GROMACS .gro file of C-alpha atoms in nm:
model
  175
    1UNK     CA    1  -0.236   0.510  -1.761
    2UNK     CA    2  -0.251   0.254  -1.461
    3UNK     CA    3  -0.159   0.414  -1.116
    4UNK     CA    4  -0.191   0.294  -0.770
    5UNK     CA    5  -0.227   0.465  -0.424
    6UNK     CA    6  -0.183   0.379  -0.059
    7UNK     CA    7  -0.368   0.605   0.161
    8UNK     CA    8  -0.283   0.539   0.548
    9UNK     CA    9  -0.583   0.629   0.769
   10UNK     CA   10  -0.592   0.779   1.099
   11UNK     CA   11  -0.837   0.569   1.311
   12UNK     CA   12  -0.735   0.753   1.641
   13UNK     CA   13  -0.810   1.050   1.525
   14UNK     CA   14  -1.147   1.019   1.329
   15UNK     CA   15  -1.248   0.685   1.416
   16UNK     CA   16  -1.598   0.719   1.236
   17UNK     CA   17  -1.518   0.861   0.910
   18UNK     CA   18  -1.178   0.579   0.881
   19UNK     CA   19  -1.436   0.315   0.993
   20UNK     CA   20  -1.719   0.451   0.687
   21UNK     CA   21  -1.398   0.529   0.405
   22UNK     CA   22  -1.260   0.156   0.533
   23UNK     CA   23  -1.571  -0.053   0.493
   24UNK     CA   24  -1.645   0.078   0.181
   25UNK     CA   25  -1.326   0.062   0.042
   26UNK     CA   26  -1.356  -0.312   0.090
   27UNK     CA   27  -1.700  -0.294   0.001
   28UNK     CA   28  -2.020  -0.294   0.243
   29UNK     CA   29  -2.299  -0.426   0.210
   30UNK     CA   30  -2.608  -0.212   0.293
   31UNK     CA   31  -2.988  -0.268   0.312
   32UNK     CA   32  -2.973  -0.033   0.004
   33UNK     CA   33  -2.686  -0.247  -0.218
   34UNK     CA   34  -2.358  -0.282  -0.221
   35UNK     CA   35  -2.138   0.061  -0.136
   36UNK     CA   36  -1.781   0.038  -0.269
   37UNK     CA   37  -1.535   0.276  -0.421
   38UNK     CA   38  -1.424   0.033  -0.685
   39UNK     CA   39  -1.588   0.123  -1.070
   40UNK     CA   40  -1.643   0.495  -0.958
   41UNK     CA   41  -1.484   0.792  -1.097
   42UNK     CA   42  -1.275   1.063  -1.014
   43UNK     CA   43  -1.586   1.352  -1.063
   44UNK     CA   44  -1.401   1.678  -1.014
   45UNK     CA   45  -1.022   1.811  -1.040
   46UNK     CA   46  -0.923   2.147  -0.953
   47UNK     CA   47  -0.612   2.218  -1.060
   48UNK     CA   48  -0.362   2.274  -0.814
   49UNK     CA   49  -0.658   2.233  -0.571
   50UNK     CA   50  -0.818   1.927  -0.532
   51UNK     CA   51  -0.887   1.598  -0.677
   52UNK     CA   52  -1.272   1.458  -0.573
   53UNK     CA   53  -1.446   1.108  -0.580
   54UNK     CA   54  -1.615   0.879  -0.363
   55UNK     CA   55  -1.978   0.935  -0.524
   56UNK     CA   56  -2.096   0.582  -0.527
   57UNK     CA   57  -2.436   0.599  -0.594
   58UNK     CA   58  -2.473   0.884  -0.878
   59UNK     CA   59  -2.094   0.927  -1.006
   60UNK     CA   60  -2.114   1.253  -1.042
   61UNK     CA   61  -2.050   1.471  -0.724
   62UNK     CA   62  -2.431   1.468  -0.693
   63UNK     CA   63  -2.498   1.174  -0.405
   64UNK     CA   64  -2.302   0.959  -0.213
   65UNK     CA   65  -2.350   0.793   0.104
   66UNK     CA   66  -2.232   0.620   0.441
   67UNK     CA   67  -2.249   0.329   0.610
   68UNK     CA   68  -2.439   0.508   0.866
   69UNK     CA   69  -2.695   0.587   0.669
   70UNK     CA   70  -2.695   0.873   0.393
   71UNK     CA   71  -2.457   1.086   0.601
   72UNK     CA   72  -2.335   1.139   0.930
   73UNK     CA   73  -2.155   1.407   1.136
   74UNK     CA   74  -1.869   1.561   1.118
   75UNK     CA   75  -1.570   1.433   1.375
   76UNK     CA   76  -1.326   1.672   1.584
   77UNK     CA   77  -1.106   1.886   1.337
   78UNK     CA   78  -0.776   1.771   1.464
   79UNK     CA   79  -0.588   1.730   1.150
   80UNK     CA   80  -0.475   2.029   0.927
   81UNK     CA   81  -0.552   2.091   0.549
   82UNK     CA   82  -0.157   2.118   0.560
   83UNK     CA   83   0.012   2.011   0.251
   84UNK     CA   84  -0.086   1.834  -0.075
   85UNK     CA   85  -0.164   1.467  -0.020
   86UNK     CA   86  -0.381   1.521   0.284
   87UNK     CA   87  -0.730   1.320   0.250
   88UNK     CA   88  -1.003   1.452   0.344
   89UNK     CA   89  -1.403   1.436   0.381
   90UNK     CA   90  -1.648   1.605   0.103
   91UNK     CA   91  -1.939   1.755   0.223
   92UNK     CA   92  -2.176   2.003   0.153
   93UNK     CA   93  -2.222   2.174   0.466
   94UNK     CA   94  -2.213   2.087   0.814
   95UNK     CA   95  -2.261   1.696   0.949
   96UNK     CA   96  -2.325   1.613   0.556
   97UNK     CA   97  -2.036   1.365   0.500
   98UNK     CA   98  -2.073   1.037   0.336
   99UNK     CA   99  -1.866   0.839   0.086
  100UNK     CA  100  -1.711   1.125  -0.122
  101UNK     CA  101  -1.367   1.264  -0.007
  102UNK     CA  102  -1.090   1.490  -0.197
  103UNK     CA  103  -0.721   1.434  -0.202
  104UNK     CA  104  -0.583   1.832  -0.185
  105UNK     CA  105  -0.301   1.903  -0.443
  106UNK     CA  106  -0.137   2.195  -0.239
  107UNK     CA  107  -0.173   2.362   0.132
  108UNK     CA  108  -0.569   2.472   0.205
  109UNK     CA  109  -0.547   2.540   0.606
  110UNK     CA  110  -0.874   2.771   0.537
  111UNK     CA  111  -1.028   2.398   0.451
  112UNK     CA  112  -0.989   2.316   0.871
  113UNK     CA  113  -1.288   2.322   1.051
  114UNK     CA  114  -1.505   2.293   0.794
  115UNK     CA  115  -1.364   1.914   0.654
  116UNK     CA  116  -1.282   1.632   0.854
  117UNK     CA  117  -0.887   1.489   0.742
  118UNK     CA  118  -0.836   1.140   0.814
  119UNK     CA  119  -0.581   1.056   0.636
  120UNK     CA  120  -0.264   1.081   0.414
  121UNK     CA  121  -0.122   0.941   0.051
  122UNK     CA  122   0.168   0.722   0.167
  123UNK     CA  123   0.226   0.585  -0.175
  124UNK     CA  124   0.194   0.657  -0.518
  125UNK     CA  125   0.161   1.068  -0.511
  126UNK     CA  126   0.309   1.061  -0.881
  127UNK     CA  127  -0.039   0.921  -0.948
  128UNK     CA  128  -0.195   1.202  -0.759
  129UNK     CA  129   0.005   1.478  -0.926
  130UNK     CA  130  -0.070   1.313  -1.304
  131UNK     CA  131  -0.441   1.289  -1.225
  132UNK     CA  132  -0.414   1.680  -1.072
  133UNK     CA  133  -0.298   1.784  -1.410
  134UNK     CA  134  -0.592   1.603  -1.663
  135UNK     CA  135  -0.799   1.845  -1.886
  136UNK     CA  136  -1.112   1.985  -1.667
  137UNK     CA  137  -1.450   2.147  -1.808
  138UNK     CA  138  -1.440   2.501  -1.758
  139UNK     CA  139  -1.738   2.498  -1.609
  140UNK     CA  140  -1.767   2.215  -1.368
  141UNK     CA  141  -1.399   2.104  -1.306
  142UNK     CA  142  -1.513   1.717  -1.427
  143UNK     CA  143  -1.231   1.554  -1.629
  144UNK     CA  144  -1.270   1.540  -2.011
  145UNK     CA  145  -1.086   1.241  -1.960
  146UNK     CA  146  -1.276   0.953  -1.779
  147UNK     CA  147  -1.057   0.879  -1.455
  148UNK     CA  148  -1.214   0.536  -1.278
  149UNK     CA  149  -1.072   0.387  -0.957
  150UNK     CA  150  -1.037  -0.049  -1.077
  151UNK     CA  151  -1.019  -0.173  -0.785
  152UNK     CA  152  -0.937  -0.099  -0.442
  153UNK     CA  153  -0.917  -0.247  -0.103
  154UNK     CA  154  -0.799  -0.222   0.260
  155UNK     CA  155  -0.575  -0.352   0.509
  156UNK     CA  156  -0.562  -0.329   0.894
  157UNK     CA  157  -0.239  -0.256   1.112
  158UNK     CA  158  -0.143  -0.402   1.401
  159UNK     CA  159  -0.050  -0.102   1.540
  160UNK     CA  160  -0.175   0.221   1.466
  161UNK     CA  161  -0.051   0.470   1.188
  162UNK     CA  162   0.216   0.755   1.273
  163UNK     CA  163   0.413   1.003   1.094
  164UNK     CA  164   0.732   1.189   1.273
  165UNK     CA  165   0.672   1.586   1.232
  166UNK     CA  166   0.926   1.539   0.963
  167UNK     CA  167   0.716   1.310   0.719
  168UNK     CA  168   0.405   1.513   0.748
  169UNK     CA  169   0.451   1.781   0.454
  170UNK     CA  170   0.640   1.492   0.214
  171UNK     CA  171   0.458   1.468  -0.119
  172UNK     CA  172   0.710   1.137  -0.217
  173UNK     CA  173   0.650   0.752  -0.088
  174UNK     CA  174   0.675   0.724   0.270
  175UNK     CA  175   0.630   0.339   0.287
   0.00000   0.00000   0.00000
């Protein structure tokens, strides 16, 4: 199965962690190699939960990192956790972010405050919701399927991103 997804990012809002997802979505350059999303793997997949990637360095959940460096801070937590196709910022604690983020499968509002959302699946959620539903290890949640992201790539807007109160709960194509 070939799927794609269009993720619109919220630059206002979190203007770090849309600048790190951005850059190495279209791949960055580093003093430490090339950082870019395309060729890694969807890691983890909690059903009706979350689906995780973004580990460009190890592939497995384990590393990551940012353009900043191996991680940076968190940003204000002014976006919710508030329905499924919310994206939002892995971390393992505090200020730990760096290239891995989750796309969350339902409503996870205890999620705010501890996980920076910057952004939201515009297109292509019946990729999302097939990918939500592959065969997990019992034990770790990591596909028994291998799930890798072929390519992927970024665009800027002329104007910034909005959604009307009425698109922001939609789980179908909103562009």
């Amino acid at each position: 199965y070939k799927g794609n997804l269009t993720i619109g990012l919220f630059g206002d809002i979190a203007p770090m962690t849309v600048m790190n997802f951005y850059e190495i979505t279209r791949g960055y350059q580093s003093k430490r190699g090339k950082y870019h999303y395309k060729g890694t793997i969807i890691h983890r997949v909690v059903r009706d939960f979350v689906i995780q990637m973004g580990d460009i360095t190890n592939m497995d959940g384990t590393g990551g990192a940012s353009i900043y460096g191996p991680s940076f801070n968190d940003e204000k937590f002014i976006l919710s956790h508030r329905s499924p196709g919310w994206v939002s910022m892995a971390n393992h604690g505090p200020d730990t972010n760096n290239s891995q983020f989750f796309i969350l499968l339902t409503k996870a509002r205890w999620l705010d405050r501890h996980h920076v959302v910057f952004g939201k699946v515009l297109k292509g959620f019946e990729v999302v919701t097939i990918v939500g539903e592959v065969p997990t290890h019992p034990d770790s949640s990591t596909p028994t399927k291998l799930i890798r992201i072929l390519d992927c790539g970024a665009q800027k807007l002329d104007t910034p991103m909005t959604l009307k109160p009425s698109q922001l709960d939609i789980i179908a194509d909103l562009v």
